[in-house]
mmCIF file of C-alpha atoms in Angstrom:
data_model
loop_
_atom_site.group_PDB
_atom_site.id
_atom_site.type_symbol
_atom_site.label_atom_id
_atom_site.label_comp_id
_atom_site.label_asym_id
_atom_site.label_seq_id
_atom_site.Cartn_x
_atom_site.Cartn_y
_atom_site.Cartn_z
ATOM 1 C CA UNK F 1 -88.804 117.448 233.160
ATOM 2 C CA UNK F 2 -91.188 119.830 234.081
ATOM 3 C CA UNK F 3 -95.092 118.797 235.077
ATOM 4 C CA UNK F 4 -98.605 120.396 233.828
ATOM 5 C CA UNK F 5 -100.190 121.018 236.586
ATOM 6 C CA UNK F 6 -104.352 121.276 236.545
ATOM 7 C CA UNK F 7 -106.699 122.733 238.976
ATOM 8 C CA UNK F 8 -110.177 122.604 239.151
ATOM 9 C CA UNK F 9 -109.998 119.104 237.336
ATOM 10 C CA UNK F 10 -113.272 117.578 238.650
ATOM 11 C CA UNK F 11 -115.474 120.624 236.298
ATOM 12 C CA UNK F 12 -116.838 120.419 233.324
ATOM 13 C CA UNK F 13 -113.772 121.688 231.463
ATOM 14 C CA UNK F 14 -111.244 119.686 233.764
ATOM 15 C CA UNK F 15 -113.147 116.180 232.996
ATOM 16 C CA UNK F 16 -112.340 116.597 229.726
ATOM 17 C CA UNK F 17 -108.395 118.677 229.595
ATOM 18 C CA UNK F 18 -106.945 115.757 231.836
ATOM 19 C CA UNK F 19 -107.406 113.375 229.285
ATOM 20 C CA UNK F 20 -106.240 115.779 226.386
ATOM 21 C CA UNK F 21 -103.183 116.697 228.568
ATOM 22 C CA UNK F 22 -102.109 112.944 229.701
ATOM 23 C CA UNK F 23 -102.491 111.645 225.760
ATOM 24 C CA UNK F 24 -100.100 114.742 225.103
ATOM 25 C CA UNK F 25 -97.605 114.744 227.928
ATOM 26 C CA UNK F 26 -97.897 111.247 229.610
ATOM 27 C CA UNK F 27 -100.307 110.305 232.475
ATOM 28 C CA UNK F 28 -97.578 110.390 235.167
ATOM 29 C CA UNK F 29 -96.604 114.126 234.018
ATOM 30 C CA UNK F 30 -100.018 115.736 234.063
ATOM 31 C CA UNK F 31 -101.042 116.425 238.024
ATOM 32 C CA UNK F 32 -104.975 117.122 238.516
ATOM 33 C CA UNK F 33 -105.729 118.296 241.344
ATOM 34 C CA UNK F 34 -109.631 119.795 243.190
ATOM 35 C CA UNK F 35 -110.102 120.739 246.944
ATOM 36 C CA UNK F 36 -112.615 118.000 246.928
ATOM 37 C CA UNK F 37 -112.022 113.798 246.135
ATOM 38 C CA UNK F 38 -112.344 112.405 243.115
ATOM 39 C CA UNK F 39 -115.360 110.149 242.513
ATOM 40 C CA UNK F 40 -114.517 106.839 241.445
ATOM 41 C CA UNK F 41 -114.216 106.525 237.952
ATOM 42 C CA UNK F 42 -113.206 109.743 237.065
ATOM 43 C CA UNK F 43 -111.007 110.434 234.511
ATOM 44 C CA UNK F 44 -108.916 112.865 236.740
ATOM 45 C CA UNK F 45 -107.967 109.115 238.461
ATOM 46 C CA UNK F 46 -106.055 107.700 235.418
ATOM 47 C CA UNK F 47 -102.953 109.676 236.493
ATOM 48 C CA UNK F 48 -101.464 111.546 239.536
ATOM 49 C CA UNK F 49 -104.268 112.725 241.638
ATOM 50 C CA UNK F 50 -104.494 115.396 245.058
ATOM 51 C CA UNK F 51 -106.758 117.122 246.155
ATOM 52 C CA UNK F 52 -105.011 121.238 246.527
ATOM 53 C CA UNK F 53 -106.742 124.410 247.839
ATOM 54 C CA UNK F 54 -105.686 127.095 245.688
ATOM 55 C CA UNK F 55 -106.736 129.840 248.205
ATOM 56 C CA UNK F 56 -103.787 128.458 250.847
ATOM 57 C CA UNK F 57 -100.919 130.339 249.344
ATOM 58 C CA UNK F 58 -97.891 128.688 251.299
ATOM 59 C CA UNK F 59 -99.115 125.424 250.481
ATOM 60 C CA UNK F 60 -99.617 126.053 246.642
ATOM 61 C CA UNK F 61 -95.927 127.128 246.361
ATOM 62 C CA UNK F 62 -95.173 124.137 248.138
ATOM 63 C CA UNK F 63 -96.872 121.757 246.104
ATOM 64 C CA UNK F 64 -95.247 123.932 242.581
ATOM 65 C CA UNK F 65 -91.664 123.699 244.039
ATOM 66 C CA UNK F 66 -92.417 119.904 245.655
ATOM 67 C CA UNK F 67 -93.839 118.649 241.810
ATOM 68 C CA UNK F 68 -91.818 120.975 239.710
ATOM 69 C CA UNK F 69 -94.512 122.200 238.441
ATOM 70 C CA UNK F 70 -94.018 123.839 234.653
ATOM 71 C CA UNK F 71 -97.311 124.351 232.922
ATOM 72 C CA UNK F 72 -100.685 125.461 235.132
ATOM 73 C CA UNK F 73 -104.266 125.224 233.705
ATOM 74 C CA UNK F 74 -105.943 127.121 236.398
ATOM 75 C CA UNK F 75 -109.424 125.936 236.402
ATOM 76 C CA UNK F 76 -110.725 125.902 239.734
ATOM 77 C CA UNK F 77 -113.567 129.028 240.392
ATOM 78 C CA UNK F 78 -117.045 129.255 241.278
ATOM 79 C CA UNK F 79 -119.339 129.696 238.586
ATOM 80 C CA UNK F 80 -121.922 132.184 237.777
ATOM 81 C CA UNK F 81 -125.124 131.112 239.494
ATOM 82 C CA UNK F 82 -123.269 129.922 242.490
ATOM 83 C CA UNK F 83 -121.608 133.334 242.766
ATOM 84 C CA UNK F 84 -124.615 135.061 243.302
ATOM 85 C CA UNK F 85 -125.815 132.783 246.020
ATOM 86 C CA UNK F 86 -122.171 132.162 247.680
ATOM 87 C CA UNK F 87 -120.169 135.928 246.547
ATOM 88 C CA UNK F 88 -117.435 135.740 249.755
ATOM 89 C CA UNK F 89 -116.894 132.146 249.060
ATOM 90 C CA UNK F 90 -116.833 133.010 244.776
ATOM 91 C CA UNK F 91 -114.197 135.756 245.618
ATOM 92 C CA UNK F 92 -112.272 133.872 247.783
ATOM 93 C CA UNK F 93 -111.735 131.310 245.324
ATOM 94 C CA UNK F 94 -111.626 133.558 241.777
ATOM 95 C CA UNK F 95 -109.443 136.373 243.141
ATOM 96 C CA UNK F 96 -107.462 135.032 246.048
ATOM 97 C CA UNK F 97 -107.463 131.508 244.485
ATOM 98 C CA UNK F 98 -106.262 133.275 241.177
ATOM 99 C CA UNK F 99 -103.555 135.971 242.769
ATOM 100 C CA UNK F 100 -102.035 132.771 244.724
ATOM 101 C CA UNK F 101 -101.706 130.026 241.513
ATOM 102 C CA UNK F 102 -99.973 133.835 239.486
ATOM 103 C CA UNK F 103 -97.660 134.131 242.122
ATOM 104 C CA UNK F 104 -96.817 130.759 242.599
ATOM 105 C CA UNK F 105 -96.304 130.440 238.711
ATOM 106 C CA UNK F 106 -94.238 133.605 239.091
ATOM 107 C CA UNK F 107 -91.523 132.360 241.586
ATOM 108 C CA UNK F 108 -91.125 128.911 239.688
ATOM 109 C CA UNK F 109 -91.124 130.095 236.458
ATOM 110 C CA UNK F 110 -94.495 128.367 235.008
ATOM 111 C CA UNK F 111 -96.813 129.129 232.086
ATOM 112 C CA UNK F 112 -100.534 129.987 233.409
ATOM 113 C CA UNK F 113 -103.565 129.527 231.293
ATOM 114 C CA UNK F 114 -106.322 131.088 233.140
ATOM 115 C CA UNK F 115 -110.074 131.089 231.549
ATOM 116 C CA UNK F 116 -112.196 133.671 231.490
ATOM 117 C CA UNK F 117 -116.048 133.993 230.391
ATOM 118 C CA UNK F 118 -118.461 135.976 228.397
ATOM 119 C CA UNK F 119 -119.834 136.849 231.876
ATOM 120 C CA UNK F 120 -116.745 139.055 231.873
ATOM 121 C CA UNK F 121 -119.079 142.056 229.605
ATOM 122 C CA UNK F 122 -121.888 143.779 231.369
ATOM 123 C CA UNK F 123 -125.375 145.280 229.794
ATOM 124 C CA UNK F 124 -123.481 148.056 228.205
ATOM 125 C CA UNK F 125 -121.292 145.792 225.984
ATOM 126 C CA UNK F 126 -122.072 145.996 222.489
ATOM 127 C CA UNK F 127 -123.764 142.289 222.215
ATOM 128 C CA UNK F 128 -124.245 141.689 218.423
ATOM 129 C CA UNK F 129 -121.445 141.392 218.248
ATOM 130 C CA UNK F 130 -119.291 141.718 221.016
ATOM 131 C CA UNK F 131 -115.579 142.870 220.258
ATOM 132 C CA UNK F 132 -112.429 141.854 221.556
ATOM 133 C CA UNK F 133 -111.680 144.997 223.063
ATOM 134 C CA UNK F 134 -114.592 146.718 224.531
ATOM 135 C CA UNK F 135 -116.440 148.172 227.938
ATOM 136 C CA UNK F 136 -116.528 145.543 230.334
ATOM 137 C CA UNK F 137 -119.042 146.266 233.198
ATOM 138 C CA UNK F 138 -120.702 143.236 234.704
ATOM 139 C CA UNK F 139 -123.353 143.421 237.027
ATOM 140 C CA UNK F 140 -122.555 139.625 238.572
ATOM 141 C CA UNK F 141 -120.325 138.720 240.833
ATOM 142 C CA UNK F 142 -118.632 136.107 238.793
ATOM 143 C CA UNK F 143 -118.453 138.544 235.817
ATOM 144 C CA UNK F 144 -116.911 141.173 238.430
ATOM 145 C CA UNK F 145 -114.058 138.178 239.384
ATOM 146 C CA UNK F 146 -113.691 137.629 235.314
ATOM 147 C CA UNK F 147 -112.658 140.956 234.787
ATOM 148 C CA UNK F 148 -110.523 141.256 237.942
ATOM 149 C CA UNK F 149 -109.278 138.470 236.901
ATOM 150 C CA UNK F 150 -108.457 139.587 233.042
ATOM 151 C CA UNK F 151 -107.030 142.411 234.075
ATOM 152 C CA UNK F 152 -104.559 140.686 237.124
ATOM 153 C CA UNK F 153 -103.022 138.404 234.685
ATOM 154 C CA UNK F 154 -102.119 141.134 232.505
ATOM 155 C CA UNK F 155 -100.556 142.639 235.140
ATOM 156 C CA UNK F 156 -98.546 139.887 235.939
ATOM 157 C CA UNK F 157 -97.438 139.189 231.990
ATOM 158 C CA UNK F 158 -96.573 142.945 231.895
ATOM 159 C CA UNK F 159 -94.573 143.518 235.422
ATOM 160 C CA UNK F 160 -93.087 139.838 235.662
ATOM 161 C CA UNK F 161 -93.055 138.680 232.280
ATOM 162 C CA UNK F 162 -95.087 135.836 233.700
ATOM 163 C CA UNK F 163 -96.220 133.877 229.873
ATOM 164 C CA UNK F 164 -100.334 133.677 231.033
ATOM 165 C CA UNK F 165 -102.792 133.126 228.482
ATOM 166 C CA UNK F 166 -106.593 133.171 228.571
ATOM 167 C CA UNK F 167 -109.752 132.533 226.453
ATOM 168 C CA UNK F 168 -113.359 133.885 227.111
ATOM 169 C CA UNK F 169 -115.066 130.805 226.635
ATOM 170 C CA UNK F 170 -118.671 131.012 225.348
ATOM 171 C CA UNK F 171 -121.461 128.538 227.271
ATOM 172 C CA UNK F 172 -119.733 124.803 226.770
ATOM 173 C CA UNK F 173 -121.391 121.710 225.837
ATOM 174 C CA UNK F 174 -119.723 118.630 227.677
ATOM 175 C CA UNK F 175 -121.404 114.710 227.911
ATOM 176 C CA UNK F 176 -118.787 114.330 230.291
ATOM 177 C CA UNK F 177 -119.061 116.408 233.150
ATOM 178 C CA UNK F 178 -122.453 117.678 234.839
ATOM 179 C CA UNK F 179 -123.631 120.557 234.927
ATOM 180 C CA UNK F 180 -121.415 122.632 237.285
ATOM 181 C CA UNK F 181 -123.833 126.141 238.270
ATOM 182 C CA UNK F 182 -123.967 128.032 235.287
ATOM 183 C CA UNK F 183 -126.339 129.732 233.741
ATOM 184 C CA UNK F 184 -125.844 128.401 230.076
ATOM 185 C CA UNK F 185 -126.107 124.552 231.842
ATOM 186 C CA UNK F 186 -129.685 124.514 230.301
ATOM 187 C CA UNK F 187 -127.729 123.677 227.113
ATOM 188 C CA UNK F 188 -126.022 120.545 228.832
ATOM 189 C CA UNK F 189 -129.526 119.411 230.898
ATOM 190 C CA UNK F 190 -131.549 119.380 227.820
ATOM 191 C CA UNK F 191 -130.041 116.416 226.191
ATOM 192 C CA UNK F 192 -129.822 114.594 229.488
ATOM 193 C CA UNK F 193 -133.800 115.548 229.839
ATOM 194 C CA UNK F 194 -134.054 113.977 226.333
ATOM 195 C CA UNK F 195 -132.721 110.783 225.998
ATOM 196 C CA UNK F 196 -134.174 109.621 229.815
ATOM 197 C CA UNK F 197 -137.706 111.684 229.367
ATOM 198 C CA UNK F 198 -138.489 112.989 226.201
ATOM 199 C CA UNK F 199 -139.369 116.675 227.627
ATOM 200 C CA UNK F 200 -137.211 119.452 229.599
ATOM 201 C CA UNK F 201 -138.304 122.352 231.455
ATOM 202 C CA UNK F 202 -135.520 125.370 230.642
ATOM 203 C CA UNK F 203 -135.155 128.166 233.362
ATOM 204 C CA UNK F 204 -134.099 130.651 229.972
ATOM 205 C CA UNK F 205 -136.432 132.299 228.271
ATOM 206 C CA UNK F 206 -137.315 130.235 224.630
ATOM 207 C CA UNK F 207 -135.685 133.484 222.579
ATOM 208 C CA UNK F 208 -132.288 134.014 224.705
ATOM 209 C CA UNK F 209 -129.648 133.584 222.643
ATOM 210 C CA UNK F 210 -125.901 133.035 223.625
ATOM 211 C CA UNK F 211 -122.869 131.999 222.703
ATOM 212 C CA UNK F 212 -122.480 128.454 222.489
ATOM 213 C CA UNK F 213 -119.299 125.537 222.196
ATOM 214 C CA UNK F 214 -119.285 122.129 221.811
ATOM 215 C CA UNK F 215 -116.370 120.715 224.169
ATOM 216 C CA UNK F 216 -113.874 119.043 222.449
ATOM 217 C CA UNK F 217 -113.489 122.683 220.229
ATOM 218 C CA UNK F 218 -113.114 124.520 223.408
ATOM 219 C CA UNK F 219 -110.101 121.805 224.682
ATOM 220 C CA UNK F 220 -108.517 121.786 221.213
ATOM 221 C CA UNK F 221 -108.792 125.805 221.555
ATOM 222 C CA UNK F 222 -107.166 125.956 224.786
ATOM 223 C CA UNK F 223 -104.272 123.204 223.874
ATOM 224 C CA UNK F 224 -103.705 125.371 220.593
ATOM 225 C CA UNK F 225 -103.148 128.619 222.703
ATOM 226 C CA UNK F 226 -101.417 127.264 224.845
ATOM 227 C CA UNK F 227 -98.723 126.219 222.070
ATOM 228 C CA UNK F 228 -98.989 129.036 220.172
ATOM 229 C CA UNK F 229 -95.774 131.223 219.363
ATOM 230 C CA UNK F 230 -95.845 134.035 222.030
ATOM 231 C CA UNK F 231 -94.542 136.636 219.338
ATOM 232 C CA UNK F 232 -98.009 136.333 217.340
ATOM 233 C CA UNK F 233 -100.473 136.955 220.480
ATOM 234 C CA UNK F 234 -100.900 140.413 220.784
ATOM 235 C CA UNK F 235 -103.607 139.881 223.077
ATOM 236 C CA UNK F 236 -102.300 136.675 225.298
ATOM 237 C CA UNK F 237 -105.346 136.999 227.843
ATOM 238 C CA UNK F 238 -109.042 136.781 227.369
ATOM 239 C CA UNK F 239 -109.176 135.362 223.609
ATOM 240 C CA UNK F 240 -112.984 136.260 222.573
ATOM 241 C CA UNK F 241 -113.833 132.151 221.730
ATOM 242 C CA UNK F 242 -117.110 130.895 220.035
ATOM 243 C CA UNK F 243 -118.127 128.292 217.742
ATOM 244 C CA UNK F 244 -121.799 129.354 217.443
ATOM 245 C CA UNK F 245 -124.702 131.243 219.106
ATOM 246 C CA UNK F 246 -128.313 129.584 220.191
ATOM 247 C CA UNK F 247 -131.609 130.147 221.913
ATOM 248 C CA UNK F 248 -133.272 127.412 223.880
ATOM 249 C CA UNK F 249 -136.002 126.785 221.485
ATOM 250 C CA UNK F 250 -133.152 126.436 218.562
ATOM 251 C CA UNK F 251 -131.680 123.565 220.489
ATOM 252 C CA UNK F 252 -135.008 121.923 220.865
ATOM 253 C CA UNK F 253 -135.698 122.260 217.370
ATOM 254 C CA UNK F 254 -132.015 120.378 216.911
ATOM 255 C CA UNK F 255 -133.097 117.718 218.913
ATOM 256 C CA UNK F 256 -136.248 117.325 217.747
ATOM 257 C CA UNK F 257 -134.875 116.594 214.525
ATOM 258 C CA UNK F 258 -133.616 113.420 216.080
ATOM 259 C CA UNK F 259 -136.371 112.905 218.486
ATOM 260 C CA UNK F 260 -139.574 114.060 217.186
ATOM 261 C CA UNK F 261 -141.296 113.484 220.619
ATOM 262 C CA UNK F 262 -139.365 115.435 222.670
ATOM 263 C CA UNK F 263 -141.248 118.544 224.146
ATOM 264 C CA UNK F 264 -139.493 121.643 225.671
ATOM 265 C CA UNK F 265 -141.042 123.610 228.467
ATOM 266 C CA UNK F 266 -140.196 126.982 230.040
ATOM 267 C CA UNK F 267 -140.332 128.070 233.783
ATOM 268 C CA UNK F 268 -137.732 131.334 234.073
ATOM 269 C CA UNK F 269 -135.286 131.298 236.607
ATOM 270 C CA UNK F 270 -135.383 135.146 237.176
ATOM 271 C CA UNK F 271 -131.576 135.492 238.503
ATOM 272 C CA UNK F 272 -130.335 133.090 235.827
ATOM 273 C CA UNK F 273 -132.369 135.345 233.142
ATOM 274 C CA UNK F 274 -131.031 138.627 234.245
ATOM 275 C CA UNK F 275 -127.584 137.535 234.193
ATOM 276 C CA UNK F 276 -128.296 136.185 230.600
ATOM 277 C CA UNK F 277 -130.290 139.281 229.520
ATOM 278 C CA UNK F 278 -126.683 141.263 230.312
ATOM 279 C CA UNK F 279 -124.195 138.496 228.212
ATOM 280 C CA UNK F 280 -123.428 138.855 224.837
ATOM 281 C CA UNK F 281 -125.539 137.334 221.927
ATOM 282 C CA UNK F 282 -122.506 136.811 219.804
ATOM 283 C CA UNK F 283 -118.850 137.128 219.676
ATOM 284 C CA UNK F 284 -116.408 138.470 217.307
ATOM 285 C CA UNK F 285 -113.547 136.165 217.727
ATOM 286 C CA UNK F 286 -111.670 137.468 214.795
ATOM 287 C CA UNK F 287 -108.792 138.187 217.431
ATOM 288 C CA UNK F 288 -107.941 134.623 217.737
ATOM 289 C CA UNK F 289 -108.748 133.576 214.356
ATOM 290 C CA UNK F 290 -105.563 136.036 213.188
ATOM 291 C CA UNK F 291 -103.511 136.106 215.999
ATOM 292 C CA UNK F 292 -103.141 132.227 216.724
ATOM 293 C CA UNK F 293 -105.501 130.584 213.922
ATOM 294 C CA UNK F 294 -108.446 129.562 216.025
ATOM 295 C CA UNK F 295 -111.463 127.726 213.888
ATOM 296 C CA UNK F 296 -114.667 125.934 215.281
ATOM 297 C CA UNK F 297 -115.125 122.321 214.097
ATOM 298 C CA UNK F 298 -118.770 121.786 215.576
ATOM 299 C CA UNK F 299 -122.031 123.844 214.828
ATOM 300 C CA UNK F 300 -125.023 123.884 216.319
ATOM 301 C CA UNK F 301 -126.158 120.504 214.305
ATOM 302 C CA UNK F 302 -123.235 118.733 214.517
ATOM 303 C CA UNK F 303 -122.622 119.653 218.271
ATOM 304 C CA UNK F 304 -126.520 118.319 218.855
ATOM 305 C CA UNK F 305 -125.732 114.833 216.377
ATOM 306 C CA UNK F 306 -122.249 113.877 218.744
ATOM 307 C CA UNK F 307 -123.949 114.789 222.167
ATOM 308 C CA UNK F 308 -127.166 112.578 221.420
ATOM 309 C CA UNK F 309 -125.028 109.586 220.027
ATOM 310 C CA UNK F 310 -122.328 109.897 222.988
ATOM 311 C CA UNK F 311 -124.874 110.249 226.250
ATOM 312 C CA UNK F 312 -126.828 106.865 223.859
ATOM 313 C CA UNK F 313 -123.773 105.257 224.436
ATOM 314 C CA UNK F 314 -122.751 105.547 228.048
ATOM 315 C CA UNK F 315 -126.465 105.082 228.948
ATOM 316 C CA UNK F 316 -125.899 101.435 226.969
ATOM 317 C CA UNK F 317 -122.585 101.165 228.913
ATOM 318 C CA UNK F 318 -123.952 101.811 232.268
ATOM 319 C CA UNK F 319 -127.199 99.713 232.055
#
């Protein structure tokens, strides 16, 4: 039997697949793996654990061939913020990181789901809304590795038949994981801010509005790619995803609605605002609403109702 294979497990999205993955599959067949150890407790424990650095190529086909390795969720990458402080190290890890888990995947014989971003547009994107297909120019670093990235995995679907798949997701709203250095974390922070202090300061500007998901759609959305029938995707790679689109002071009104004394204030993070300012606003996802029947489950209220009532409860747990 072949084993699913995830990298980057200790991220936001990772905290949350693993689980997914090991009710699906098993706990024994679902490997998670992160260059760095696992914090005690973590979910990414449950099951096989190691920690892998996806930018030594020998030792990644090693560790495919060693665990027979049949399924990859490539998650490990350096996020946006970090990219612009760290861009060698964010390269290093996207691209080579990246190139190494495709050709790995491509001797053994694996399927690759690699995620991509709405940092993968630029300023000259059409950004109400943005299509599926359309100019990609990003002025980040991370949105420059997005693209390269986009564009690599075709490469390798189209030269190697390699099966790869890919969404774009949107910002993501986890009460699992911490925020991990991106620039739509404000949406995660707030609701931390909340329940321990009744007030957040937001490094966005009150009327920026992006593209927003509540978790558990965007792990159902990349479990239903993933098993979709390859003769439907036209696309495969870089699925426009989103579930809903926000502005800072819309999510405070949300919360507000459950606590009427919390009280949002703003100090703008100039690097995290221009790389907002050149994101989209909204997404046309009709691409994978025909081509593999994608459909959000959690708005903007309902997304804001689960997060307040999950972090209540693990605060409760954990006093």
């Amino acid at each position: 039997m072949t084993r699913v294979l995830v990298t980057g497990a200790l991220g936001q999205v990772g905290s949350e697949l693993i689980p997914a993955l090991r009710g699906l599959y098993g706990s024994e067949e679902v490997l998670a793996t992160d260059i760095r150890r696992a914090p005690p407790g973590h979910p990414a424990l449950e099951g096989p654990y190691e920690q892998l650095d996806c930018t030594n190529g020998p030792a990644l086909l090693e560790f495919f061939v060693r665990h027979r390795v049949g399924v990859v969720y490539h998650l490990a990458a350096i996020l946006s913020a970090r990219a612009e402080a760290e861009p060698q190290l964010a390269w290093q890890v996207n691209i080579e990181g990246l190139h190494n888990v495709l050709e790995a995947a491509r001797q053994v014989g694996a399927q690759v789901f690699v995620p991509s971003s709405i940092a993968a547009f630029g300023p000259n994107t059409p950004r109400d809304p943005t299509p599926q297909d359309t100019l990609q120019r990003p002025n980040t670093l991370y949105g420059v590795t997005k693209v390269a990235g986009e564009l690599l995995c075709d490469y390798y679907a189209h030269r190697f038949g390699l099966d790869v798949r890919g969404l774009r997701y949107p910002g993501l709203i986890s009460y699992t994981a911490p925020p991990g250095g991106g620039t739509t974390d404000y949406a995660v922070e707030i609701f931390h801010h909340a329940l321990r202090y009744d007030r957040y300061t937001c490094f966005l500007a009150p009327d920026t509005r992006l593209p927003m998901m509540y978790m558990p759609d965007a792990i159902r959305a990349t479990l239903e790619l993933m098993q979709a029938d390859p003769a439907r995707l036209r696309h495969r790679n870089a699925f426009n995803l989103t579930a809903f689109s926000c502005t800072p002071a819309e999510l405070a009104a949300e919360i507000q609605k459950h606590r009427p004394g919390f009280k949002m204030h703003y100090e703008v993070d100039p690097l995290r605002q221009a790389i907002a300012d050149s994101w989209p606003r909204t997404l046309d996802d009709s691409a994978a609403r025909e081509e593999w029947g994608w459909r959000p489950r959690y708005d903007l209220a309902a997304m804001t109702k689960d997060m307040l009532e999950k972090l209540a409860e693990r605060a409760l747990k954990e006093a």
